[in-house]
N, CA, C and O atoms as a Tinker XYZ file with bonds, in Angstrom:
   460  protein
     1  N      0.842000   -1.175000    0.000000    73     2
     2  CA     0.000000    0.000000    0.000000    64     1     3
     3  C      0.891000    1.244000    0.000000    63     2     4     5
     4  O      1.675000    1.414000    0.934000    81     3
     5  N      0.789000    2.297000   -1.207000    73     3     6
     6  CA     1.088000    3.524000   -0.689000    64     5     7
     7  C      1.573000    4.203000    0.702000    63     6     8     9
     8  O      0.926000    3.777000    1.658000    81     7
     9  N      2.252000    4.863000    0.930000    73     7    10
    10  CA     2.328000    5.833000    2.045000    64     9    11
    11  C      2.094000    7.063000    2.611000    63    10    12    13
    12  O      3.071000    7.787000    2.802000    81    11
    13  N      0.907000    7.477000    2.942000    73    11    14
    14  CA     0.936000    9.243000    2.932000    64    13    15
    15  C      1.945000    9.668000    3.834000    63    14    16    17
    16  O      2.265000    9.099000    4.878000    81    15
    17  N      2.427000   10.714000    3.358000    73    15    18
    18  CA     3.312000   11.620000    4.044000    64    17    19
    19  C      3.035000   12.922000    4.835000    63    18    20    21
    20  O      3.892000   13.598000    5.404000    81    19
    21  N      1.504000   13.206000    4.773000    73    19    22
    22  CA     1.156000   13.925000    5.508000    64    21    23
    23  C     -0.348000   14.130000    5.188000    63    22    24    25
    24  O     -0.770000   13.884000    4.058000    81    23
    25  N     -0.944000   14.461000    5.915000    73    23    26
    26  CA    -2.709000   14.768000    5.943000    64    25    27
    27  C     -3.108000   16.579000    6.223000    63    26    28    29
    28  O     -2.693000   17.026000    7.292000    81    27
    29  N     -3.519000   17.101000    5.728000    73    27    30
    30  CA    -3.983000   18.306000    6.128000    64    29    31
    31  C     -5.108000   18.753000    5.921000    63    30    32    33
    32  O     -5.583000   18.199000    4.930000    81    31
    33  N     -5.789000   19.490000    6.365000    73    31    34
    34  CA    -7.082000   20.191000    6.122000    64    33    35
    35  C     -7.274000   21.885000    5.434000    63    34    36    37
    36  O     -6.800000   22.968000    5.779000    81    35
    37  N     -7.930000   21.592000    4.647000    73    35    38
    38  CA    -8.357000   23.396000    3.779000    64    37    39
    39  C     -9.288000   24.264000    4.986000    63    38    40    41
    40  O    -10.507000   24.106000    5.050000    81    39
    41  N     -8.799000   24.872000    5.600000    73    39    42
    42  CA   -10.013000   25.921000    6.721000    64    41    43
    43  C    -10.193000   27.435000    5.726000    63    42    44    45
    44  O     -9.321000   28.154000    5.237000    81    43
    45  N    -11.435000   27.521000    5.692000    73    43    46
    46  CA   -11.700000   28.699000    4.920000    64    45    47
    47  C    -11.596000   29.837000    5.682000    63    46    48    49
    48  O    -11.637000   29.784000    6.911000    81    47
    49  N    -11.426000   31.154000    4.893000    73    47    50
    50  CA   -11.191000   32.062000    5.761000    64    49    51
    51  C    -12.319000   33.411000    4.496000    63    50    52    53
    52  O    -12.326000   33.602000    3.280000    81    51
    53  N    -13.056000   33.998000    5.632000    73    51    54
    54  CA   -13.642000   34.960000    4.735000    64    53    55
    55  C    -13.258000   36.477000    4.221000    63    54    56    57
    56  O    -13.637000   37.055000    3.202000    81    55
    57  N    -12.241000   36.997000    5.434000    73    55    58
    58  CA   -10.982000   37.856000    5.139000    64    57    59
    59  C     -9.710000   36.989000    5.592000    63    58    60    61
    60  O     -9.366000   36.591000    6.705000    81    59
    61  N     -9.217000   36.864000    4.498000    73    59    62
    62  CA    -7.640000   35.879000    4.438000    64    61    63
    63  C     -6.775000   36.593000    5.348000    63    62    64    65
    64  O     -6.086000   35.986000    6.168000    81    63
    65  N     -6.776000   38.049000    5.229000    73    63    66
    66  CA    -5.561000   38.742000    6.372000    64    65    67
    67  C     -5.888000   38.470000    7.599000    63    66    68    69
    68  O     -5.183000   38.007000    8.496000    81    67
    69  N     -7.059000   38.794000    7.607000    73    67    70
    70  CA    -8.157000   38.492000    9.558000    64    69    71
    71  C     -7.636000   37.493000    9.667000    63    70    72    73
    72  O     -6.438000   37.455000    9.947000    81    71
    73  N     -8.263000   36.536000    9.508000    73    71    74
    74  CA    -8.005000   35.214000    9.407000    64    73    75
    75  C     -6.614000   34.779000   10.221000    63    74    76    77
    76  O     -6.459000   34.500000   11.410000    81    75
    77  N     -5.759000   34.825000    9.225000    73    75    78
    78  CA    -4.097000   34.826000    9.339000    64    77    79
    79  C     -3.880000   35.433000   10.620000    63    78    80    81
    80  O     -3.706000   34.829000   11.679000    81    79
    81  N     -3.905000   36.682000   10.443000    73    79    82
    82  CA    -3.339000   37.105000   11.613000    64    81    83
    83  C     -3.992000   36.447000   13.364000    63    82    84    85
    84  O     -3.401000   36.282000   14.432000    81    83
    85  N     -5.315000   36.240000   12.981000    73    83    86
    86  CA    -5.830000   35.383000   13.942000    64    85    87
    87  C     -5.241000   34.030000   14.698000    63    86    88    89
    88  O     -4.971000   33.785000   15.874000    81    87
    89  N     -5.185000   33.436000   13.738000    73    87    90
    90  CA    -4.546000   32.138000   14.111000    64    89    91
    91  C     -3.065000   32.533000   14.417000    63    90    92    93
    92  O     -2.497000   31.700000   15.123000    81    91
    93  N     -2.272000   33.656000   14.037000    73    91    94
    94  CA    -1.102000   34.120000   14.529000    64    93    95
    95  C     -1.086000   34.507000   16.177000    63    94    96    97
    96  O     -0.356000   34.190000   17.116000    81    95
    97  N     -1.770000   34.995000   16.090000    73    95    98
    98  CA    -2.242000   36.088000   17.271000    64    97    99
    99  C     -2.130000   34.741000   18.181000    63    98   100   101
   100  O     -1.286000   34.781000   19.076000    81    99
   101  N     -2.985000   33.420000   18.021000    73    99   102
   102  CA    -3.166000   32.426000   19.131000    64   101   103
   103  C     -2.248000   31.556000   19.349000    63   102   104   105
   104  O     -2.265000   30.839000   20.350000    81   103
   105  N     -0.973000   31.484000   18.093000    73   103   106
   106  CA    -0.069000   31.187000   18.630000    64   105   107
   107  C      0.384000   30.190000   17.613000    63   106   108   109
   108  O      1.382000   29.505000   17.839000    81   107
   109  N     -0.534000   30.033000   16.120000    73   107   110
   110  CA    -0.065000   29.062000   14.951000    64   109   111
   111  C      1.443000   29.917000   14.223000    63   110   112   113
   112  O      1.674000   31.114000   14.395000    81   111
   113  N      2.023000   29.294000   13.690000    73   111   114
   114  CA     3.292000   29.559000   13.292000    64   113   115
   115  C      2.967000   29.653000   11.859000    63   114   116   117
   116  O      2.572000   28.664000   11.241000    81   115
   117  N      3.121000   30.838000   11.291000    73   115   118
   118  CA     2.934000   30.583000    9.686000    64   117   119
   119  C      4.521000   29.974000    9.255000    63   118   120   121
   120  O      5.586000   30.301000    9.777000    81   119
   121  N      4.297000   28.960000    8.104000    73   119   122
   122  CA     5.426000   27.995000    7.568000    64   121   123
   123  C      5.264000   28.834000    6.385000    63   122   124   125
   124  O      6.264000   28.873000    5.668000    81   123
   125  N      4.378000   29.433000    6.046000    73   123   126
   126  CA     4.813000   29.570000    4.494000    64   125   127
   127  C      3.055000   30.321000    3.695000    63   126   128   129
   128  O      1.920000   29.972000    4.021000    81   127
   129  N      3.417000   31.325000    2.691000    73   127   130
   130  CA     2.319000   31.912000    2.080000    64   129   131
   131  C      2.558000   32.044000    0.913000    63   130   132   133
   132  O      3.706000   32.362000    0.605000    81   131
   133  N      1.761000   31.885000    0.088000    73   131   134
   134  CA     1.494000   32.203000   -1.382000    64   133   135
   135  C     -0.064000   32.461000   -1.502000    63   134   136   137
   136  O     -0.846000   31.638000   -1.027000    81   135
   137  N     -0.400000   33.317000   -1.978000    73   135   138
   138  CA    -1.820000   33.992000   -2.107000    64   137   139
   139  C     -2.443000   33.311000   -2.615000    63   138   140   141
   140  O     -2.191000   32.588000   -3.579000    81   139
   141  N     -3.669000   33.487000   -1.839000    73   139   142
   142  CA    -4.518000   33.149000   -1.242000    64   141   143
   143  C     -4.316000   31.657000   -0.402000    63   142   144   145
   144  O     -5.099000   30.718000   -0.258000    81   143
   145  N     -3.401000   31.795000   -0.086000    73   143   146
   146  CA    -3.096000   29.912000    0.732000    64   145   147
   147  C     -1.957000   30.150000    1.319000    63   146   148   149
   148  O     -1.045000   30.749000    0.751000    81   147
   149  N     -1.856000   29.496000    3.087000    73   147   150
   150  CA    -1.122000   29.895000    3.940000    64   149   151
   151  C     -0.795000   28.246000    4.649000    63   150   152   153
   152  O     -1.817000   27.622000    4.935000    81   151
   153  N      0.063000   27.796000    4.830000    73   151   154
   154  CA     0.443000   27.231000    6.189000    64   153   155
   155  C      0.726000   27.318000    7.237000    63   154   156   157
   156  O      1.726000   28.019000    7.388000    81   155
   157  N      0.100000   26.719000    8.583000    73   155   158
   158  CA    -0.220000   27.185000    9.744000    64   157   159
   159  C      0.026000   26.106000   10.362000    63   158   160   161
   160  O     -0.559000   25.083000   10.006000    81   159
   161  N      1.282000   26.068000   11.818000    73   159   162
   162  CA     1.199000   25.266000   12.198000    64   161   163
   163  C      1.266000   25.350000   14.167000    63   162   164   165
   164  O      1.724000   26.372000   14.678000    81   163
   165  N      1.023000   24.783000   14.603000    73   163   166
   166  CA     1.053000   24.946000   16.253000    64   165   167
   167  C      1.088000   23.186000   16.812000    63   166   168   169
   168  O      0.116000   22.468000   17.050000    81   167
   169  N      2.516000   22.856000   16.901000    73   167   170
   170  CA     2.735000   22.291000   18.045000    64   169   171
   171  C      2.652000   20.711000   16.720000    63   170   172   173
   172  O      1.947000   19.754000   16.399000    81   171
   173  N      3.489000   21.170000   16.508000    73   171   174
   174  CA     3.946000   20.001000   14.909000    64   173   175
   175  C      2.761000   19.459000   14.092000    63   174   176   177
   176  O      2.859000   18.503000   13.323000    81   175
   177  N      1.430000   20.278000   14.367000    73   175   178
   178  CA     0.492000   19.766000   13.511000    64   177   179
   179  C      0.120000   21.087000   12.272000    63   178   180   181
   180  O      0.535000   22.236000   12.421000    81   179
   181  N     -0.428000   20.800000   11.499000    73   179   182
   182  CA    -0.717000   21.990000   10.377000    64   181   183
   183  C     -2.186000   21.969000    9.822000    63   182   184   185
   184  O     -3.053000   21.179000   10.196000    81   183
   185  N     -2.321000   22.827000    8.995000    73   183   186
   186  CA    -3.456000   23.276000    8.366000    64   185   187
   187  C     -3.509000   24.254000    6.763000    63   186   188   189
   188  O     -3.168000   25.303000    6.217000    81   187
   189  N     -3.816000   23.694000    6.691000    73   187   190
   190  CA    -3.712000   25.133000    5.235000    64   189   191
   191  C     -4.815000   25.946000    5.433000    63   190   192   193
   192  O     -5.868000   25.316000    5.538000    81   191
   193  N     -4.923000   27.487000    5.539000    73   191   194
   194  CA    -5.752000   28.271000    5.565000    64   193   195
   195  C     -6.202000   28.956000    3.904000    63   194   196   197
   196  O     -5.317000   29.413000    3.181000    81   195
   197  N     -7.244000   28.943000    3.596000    73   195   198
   198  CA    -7.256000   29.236000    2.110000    64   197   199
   199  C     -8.445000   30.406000    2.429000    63   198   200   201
   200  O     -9.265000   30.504000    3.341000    81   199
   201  N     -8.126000   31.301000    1.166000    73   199   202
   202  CA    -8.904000   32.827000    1.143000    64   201   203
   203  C    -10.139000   32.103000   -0.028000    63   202   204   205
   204  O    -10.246000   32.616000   -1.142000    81   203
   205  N    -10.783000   31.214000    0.261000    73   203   206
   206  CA   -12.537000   30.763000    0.178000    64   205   207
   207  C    -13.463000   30.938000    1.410000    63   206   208   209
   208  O    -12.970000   30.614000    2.490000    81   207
   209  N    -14.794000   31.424000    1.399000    73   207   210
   210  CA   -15.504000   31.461000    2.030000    64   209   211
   211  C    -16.846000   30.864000    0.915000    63   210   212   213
   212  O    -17.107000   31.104000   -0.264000    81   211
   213  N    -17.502000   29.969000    1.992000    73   211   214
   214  CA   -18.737000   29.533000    2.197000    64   213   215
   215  C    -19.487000   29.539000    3.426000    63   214   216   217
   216  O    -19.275000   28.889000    4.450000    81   215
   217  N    -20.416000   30.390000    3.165000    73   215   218
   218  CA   -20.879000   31.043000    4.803000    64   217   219
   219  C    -21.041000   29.317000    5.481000    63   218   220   221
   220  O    -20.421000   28.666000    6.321000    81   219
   221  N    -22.346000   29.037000    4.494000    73   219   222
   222  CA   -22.746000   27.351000    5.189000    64   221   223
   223  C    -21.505000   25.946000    6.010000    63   222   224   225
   224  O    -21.472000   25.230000    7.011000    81   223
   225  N    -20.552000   26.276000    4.607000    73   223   226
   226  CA   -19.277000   25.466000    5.074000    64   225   227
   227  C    -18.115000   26.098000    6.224000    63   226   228   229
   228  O    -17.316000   25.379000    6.823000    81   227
   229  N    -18.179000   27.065000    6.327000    73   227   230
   230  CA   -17.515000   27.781000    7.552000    64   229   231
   231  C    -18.270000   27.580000    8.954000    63   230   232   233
   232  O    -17.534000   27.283000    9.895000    81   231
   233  N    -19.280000   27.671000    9.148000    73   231   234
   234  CA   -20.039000   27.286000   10.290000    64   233   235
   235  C    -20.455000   26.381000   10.376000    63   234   236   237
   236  O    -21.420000   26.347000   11.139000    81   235
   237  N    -20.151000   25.373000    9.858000    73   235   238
   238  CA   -20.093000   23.922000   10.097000    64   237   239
   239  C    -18.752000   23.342000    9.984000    63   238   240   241
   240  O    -18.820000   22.206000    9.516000    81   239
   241  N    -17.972000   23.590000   10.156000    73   239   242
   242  CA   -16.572000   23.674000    9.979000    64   241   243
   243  C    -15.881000   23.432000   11.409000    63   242   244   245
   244  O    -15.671000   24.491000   11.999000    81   243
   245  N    -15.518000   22.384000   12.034000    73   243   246
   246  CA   -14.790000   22.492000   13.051000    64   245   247
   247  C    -13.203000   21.691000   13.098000    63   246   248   249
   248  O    -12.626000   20.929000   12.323000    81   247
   249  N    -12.844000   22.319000   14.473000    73   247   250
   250  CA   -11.046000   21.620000   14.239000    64   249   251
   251  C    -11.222000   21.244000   15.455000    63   250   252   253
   252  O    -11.968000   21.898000   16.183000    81   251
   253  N    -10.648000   20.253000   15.858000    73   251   254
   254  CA   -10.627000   19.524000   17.177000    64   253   255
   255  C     -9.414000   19.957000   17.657000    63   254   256   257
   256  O     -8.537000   19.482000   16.935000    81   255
   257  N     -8.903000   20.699000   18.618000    73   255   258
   258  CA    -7.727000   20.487000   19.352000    64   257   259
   259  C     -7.052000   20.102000   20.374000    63   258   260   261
   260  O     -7.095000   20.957000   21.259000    81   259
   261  N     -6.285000   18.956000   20.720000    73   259   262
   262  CA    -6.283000   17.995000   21.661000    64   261   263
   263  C     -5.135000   19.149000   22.647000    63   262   264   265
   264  O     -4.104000   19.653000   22.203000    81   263
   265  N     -5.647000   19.314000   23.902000    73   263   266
   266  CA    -4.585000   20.392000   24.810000    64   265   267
   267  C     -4.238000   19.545000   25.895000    63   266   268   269
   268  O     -4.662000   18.395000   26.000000    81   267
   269  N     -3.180000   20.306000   27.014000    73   267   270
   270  CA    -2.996000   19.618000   27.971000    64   269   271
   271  C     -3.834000   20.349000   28.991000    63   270   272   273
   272  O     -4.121000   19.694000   29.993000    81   271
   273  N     -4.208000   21.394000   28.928000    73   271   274
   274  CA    -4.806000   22.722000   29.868000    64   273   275
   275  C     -5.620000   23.220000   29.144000    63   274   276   277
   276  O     -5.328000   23.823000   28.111000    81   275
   277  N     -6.753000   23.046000   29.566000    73   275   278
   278  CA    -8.108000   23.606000   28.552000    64   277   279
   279  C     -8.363000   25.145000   29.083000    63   278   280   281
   280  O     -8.888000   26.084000   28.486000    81   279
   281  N     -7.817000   25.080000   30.396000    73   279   282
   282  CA    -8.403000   26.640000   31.233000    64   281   283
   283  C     -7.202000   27.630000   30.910000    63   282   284   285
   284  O     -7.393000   28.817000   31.177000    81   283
   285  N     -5.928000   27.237000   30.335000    73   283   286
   286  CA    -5.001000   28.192000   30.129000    64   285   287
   287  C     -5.248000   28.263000   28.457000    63   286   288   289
   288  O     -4.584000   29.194000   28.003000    81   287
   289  N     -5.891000   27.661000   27.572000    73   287   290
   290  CA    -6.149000   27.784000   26.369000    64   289   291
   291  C     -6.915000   28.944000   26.382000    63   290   292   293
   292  O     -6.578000   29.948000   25.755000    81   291
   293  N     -8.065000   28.862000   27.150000    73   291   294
   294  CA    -9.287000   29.649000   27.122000    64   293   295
   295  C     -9.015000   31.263000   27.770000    63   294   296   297
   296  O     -9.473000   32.329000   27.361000    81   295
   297  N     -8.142000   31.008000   28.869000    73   295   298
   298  CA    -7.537000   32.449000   29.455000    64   297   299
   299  C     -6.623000   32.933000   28.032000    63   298   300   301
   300  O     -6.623000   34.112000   27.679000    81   299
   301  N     -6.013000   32.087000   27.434000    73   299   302
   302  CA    -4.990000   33.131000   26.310000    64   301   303
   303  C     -5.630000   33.614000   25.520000    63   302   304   305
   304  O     -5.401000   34.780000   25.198000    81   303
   305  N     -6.950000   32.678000   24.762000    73   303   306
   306  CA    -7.716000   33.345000   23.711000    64   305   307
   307  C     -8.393000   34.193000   24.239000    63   306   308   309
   308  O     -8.471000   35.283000   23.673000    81   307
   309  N     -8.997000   34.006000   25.305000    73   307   310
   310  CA   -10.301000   35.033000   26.510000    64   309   311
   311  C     -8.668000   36.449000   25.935000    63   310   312   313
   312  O     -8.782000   37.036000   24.859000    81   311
   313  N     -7.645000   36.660000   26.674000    73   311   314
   314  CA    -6.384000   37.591000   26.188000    64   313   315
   315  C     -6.682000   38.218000   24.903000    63   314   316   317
   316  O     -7.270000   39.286000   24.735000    81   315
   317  N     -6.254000   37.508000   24.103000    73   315   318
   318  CA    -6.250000   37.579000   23.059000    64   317   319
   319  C     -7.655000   38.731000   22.292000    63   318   320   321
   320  O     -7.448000   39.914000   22.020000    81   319
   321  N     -8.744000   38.155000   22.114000    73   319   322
   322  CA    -9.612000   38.494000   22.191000    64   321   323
   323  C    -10.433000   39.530000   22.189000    63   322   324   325
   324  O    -11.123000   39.948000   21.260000    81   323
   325  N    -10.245000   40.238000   24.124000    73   323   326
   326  CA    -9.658000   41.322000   24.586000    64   325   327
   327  C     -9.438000   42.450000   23.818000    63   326   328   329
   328  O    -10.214000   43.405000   23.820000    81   327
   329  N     -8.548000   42.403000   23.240000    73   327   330
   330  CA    -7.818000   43.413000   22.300000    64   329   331
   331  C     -8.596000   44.460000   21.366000    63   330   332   333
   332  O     -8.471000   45.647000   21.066000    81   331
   333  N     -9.891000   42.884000   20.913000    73   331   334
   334  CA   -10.780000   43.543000   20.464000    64   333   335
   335  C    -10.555000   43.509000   18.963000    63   334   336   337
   336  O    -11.571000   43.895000   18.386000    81   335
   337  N     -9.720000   43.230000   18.257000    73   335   338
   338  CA    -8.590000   43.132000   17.068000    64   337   339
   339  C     -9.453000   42.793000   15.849000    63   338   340   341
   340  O     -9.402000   43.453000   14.812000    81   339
   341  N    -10.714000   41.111000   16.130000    73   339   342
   342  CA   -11.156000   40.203000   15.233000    64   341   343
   343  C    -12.378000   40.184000   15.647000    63   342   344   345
   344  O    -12.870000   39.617000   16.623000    81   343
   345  N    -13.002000   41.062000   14.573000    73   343   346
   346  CA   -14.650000   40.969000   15.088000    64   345   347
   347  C    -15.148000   39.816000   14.679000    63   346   348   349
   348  O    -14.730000   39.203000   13.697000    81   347
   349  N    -16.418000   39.320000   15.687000    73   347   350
   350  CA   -17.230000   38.311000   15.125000    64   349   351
   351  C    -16.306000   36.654000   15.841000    63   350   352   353
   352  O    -16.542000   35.447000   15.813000    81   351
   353  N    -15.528000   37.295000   16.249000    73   351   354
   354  CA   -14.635000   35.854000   17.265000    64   353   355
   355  C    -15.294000   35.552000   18.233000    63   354   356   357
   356  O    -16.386000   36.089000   18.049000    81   355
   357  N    -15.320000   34.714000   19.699000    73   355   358
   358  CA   -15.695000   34.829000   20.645000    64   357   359
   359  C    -15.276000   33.487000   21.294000    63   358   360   361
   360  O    -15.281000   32.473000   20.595000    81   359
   361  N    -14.969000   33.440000   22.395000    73   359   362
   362  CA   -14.596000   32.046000   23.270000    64   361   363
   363  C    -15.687000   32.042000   24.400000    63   362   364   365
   364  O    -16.288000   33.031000   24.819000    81   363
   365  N    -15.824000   30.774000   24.804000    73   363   366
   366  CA   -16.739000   30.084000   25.905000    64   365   367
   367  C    -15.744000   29.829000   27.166000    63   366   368   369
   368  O    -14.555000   29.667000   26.889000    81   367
   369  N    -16.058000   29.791000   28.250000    73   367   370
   370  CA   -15.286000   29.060000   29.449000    64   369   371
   371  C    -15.429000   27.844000   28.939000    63   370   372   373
   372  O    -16.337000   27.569000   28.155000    81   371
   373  N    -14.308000   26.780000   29.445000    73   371   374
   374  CA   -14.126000   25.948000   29.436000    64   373   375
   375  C    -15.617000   24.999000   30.521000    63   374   376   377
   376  O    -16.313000   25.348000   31.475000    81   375
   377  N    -15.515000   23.815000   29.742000    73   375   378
   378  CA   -17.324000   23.041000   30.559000    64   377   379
   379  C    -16.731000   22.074000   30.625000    63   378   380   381
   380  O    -15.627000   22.017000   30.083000    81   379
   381  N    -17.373000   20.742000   31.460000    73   379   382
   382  CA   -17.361000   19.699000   31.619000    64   381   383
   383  C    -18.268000   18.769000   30.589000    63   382   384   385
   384  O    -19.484000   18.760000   30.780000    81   383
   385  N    -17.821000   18.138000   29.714000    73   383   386
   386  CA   -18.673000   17.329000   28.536000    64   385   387
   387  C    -18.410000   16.067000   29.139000    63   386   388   389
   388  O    -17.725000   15.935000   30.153000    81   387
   389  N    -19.157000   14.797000   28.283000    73   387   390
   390  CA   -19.093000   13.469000   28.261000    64   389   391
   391  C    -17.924000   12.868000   28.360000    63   390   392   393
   392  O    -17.626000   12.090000   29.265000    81   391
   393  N    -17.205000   13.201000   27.432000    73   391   394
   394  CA   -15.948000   12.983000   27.070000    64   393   395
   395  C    -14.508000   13.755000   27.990000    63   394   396   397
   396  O    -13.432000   13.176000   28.141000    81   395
   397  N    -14.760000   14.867000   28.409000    73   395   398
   398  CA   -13.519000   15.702000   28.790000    64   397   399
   399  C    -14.341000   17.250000   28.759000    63   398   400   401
   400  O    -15.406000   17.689000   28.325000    81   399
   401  N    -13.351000   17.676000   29.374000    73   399   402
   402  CA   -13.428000   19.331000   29.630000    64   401   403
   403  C    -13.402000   19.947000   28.521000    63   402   404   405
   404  O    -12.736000   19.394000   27.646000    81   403
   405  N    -13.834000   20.777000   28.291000    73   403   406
   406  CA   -13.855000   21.653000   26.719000    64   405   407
   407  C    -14.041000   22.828000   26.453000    63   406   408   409
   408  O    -15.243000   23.095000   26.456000    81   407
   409  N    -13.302000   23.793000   26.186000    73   407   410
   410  CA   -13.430000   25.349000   25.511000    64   409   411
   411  C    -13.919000   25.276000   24.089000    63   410   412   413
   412  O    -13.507000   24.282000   23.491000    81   411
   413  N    -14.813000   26.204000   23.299000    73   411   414
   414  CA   -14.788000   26.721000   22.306000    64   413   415
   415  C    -15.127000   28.225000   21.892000    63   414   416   417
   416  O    -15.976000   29.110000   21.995000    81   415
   417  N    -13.535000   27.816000   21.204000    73   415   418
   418  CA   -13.768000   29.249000   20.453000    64   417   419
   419  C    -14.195000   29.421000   18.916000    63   418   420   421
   420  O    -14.556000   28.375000   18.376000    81   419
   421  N    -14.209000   30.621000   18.103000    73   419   422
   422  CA   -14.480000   30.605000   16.757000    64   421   423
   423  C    -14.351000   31.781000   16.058000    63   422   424   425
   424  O    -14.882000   32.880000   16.222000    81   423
   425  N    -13.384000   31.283000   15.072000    73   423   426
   426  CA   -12.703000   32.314000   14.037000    64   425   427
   427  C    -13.054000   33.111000   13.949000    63   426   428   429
   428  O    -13.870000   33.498000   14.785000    81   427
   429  N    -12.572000   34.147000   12.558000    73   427   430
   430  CA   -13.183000   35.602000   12.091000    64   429   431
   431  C    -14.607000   35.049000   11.584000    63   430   432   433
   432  O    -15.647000   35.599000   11.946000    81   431
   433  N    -14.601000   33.812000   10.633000    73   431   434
   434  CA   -15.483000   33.525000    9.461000    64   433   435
   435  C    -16.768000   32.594000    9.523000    63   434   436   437
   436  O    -17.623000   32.249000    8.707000    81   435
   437  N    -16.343000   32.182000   11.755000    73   435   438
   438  CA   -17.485000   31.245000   12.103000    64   437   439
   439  C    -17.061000   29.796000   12.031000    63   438   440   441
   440  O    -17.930000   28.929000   12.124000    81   439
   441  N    -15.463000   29.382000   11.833000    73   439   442
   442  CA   -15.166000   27.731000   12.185000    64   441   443
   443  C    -15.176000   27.987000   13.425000    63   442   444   445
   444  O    -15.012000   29.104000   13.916000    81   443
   445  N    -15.445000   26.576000   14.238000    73   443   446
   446  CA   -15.516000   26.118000   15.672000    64   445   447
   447  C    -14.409000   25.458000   15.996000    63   446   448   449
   448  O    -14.163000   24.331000   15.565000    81   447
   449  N    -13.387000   26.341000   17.064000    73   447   450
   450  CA   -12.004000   25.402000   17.765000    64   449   451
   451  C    -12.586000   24.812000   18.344000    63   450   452   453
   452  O    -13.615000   25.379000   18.713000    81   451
   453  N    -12.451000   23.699000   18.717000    73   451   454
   454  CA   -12.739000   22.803000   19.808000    64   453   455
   455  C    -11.656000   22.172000   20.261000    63   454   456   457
   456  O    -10.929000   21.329000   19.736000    81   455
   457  N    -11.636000   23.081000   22.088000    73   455   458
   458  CA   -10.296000   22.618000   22.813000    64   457   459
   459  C    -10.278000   21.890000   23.593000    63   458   460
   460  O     -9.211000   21.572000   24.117000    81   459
């Protein structure tokens, strides 16, 4: 069988700069840009951010992110936030679910972090 060498996901962004700088702001590492398409990475995993918007596919759109500290995730973005910088963002306190403890936050364009 074949081997993949890596897996990534397309996250849409409805202003590509917002966007970017967003996921900067929280702490993703840009690897690399060519317009309209960015690589983004935090903590050896990645993403490609692409300048498409679909209202429907953006808000149904989520990223799972596996943390060690859900309440220091939520205090940096709650930080972050703050600033006031990215309209239309917003984070939740962290809750107790089925599964584990959980923050969510959500982009400029309406994807759902799930921390």
């Amino acid at each position: 069988m074949p081997v993949a060498q890596d897996v990534k996901i397309f996250v849409p962004a409805q202003d590509f700069a917002t966007s970017l700088a967003y996921y900067q702001a929280l702490g993703w590492k840009l690897n690399w840009q060519v317009p309209k398409l960015a690589e983004l990475e935090l903590g050896n995993h990645r993403f490609l951010l692409q300048d498409y918007y679909n209202k429907n596919w953006a808000e149904n759109f989520m990223m799972y992110i596996m943390v060690d500290d859900v309440q220091a995730w939520y205090t940096h973005i709650a930080n972050v936030l703050a600033k006031d910088t990215f309209p239309g963002t917003r984070v939740n306190p962290p809750k107790e679910e089925a599964h584990a403890t959980v923050a969510y936050a959500w982009d400029p364009c309406g994807v759902l972090l799930h921390f």
